[in-house]
Coordinates of C-alpha atoms in Angstrom, one line a residue:
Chain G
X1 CA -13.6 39.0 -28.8
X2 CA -13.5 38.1 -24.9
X3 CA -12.5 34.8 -24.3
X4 CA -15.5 33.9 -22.8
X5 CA -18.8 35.5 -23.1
X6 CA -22.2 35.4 -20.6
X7 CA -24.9 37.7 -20.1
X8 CA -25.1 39.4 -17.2
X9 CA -28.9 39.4 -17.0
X10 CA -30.5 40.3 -14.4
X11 CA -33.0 37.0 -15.4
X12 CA -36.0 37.0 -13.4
X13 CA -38.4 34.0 -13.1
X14 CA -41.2 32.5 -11.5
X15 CA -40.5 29.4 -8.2
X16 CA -40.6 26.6 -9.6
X17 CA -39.2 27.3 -13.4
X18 CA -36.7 25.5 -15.0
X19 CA -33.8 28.3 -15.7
X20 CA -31.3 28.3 -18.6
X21 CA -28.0 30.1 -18.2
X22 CA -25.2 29.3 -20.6
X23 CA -21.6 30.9 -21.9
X24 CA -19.9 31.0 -25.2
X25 CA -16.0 30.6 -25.3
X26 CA -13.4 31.4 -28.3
X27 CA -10.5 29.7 -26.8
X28 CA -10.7 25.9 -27.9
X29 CA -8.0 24.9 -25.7
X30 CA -10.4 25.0 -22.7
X31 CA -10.8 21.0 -21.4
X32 CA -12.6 21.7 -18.0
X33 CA -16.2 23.6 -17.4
X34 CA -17.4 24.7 -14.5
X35 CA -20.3 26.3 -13.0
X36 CA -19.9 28.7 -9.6
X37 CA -22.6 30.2 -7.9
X38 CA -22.0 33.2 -5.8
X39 CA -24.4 34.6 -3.3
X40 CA -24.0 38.3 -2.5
X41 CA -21.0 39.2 -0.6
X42 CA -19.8 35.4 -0.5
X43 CA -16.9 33.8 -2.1
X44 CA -17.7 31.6 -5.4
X45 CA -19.2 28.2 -4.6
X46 CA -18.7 25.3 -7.2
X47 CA -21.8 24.0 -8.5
X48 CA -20.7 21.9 -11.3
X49 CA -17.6 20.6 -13.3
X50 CA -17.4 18.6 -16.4
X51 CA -14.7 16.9 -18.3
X52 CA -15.0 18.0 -22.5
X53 CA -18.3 17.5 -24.2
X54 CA -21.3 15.8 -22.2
X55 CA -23.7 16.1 -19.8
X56 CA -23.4 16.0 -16.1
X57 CA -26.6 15.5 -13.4
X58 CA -26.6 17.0 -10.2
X59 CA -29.5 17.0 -8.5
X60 CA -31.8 19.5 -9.9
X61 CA -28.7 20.9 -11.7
X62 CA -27.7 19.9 -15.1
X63 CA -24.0 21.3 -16.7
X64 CA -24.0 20.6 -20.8
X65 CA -21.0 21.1 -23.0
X66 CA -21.0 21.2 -26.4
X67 CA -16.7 22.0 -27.4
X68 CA -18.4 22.1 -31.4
X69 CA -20.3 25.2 -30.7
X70 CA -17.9 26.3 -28.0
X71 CA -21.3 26.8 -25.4
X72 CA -21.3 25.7 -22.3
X73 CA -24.9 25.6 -20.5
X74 CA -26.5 25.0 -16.7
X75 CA -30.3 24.0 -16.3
X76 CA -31.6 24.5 -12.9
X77 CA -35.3 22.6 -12.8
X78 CA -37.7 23.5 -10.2
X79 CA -36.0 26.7 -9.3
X80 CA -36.4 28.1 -5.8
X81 CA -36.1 31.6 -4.2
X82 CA -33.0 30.1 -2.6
X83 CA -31.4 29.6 -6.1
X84 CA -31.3 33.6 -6.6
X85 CA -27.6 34.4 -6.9
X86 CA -25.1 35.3 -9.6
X87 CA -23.7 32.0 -11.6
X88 CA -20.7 32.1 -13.2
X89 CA -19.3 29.6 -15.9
X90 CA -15.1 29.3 -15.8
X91 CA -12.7 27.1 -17.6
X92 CA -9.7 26.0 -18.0
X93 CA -7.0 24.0 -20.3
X94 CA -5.5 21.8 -18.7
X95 CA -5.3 20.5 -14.9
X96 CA -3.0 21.1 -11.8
X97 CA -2.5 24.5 -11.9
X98 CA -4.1 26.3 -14.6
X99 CA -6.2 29.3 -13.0
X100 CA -9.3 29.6 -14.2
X101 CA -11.0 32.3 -17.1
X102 CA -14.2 33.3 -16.1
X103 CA -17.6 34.6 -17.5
X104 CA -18.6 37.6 -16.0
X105 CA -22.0 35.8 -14.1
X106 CA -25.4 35.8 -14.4
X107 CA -27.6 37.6 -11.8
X108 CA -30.7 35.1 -11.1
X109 CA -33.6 36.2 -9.3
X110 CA -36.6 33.3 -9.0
X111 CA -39.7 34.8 -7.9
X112 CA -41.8 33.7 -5.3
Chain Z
X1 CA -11.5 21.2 7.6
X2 CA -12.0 25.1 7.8
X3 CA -10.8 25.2 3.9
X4 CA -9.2 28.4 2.4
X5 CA -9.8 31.6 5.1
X6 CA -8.8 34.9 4.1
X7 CA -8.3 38.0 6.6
X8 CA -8.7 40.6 6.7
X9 CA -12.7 40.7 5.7
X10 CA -12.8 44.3 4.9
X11 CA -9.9 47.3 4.7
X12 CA -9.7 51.0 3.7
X13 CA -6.4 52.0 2.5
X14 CA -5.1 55.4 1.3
X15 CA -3.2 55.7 -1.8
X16 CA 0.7 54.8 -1.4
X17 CA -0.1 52.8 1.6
X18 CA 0.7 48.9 1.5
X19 CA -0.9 45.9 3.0
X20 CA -1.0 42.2 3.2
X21 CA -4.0 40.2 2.3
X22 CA -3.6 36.2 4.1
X23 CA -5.0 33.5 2.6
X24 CA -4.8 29.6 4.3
X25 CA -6.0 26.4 3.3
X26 CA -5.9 23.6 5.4
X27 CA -6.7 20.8 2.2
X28 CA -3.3 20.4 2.2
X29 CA -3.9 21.1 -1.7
X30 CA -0.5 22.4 -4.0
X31 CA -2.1 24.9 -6.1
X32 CA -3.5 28.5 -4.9
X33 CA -4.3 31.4 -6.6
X34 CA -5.2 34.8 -6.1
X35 CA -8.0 36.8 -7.9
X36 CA -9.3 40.0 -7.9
X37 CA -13.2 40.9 -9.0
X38 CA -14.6 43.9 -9.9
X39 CA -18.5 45.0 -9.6
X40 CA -20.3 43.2 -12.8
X41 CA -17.0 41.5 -13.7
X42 CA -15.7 37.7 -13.7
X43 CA -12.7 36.9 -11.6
X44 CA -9.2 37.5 -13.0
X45 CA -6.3 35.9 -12.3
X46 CA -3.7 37.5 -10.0
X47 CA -1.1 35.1 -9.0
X48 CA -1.0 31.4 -8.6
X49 CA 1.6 28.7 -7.2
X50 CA 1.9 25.3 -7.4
X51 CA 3.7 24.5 -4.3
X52 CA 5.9 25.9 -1.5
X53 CA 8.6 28.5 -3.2
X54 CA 7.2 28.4 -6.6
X55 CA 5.1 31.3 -8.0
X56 CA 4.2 32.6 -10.9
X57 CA 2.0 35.6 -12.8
X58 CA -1.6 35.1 -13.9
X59 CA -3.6 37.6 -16.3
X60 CA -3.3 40.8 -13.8
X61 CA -0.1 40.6 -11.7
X62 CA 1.1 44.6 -11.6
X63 CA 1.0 46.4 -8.4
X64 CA 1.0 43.0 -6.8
X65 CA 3.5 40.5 -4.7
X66 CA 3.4 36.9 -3.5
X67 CA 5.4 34.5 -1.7
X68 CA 4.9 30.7 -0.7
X69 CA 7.1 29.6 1.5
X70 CA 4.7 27.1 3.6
X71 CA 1.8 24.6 1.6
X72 CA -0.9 25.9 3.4
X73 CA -0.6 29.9 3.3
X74 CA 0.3 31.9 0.4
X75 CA -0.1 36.1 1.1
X76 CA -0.5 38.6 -1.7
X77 CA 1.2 42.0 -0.8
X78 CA 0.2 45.5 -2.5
X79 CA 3.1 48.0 -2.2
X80 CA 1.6 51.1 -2.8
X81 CA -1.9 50.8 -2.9
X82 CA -3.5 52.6 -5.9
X83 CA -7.6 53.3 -6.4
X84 CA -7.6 51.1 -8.8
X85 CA -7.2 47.9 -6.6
X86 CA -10.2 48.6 -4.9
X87 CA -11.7 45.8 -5.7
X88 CA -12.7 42.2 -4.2
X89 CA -9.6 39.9 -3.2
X90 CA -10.5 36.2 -3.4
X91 CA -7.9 32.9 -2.7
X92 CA -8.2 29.9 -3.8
X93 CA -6.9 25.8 -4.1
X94 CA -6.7 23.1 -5.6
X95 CA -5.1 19.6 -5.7
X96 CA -4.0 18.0 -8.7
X97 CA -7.9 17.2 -9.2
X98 CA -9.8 20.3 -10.7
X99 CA -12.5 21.4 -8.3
X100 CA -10.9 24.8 -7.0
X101 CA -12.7 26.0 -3.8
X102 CA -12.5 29.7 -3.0
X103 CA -12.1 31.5 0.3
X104 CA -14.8 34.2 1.4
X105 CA -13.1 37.5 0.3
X106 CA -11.3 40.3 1.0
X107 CA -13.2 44.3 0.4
X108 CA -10.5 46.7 0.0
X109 CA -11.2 50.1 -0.5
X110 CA -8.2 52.2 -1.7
X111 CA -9.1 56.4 -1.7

């Protein structure tokens, strides 16, 4: 079992949708959640971090953890063509310098 | 604040040759990392340090070098380049909060 899980998609949906992407983890040392999102040819831009379990609002951007279920989630509401890009969820255990354990991102295409 | 740059943008290399990728940040953060991402792939770890002289492996380290010996720069080094570290180079840092910014990338071809 990879440590942590996220469909790749391609997920397609209409402007103005509210989009789900989420990751499932097995590792339940992981402390810190993040979302990236990476346009094409671009370095990985940080979107979101949380702390544990919670919610965290951003804007249109909301990050969820639930550490029970191990599953991490990101709602984007009112998507725009702008929010096409590949998201990726990452993690780590502890601060300072722990690198990072990805998910292997979520291509997002929002329709005009 | 420029943030982390990486150069070269793009490189071909032939197999056995050897090149350094740069990476600087000017956050004046202690922690940087190196990662490496495939096509469909996450981002594994390469290297990482958490200060000036202090180094150490992450997930992927073979076939690859570093060395820190100033805050802000911290270059990975491939020896003797094989194809399969064709792939896309990316730097990173941190301070001792956890928001790790990324640089834009390094292609590198290896044939």
């Amino acid at each position: 079992q990879k440590e942590v899980e996220q469909d790749p998609g391609p997920l397609s949906v209409p402007e103005g949708a509210i989009v789900s992407l989420n990751c499932t983890y097995s590792n339940s040392a992981f402390q810190y959640f993040m979302w990236y999102r990476q346009y094409s040819r671009k370095g990985p831009e940080l979107l979101m971090y949380t702390y544990s379990s919670g919610n965290k609002e951003d804007g249109r951007f909301t990050a969820q953890v639930d550490k029970s279920s191990k599953y991490i989630s990101l709602f984007i509401r009112d998507s725009q063509p702008s929010d096409s890009a590949t998201y990726l969820c990452a993690m780590r255990r502890g601060g300072g310098a722990d690198g990072l354990t990805f998910g292997k991102g979520t291509h997002l295409i929002i329709q005009p | 604040n420029a943030g982390v740059t990486q150069t070269p943008k793009f490189r071909i290399l032939k197999i056995g040759q050897s090149m350094t990728l740069q990476c600087t940040q000017d956050m004046n953060h202690n922690y940087m990392y190196w990662y490496r991402q495939d096509p469909g792939m996450g981002l594994k770890l390469i290297y990482y340090s958490v200060g000036a002289g202090i180094t150490d492996k992450g997930e992927v380290p073979n076939g690859y070098n570093v060395s820190r010996s100033t805050t802000e720069d911290f270059p990975l080094r491939l020896e003797l380049a094989a194809p399969s570290q064709t792939s896309v180079y990316f730097c990173a840092s941190n301070s001792r909060g956890y928001e790790q910014y990324f640089g834009p990338g390094t292609r590198l071809t290896v044939t």
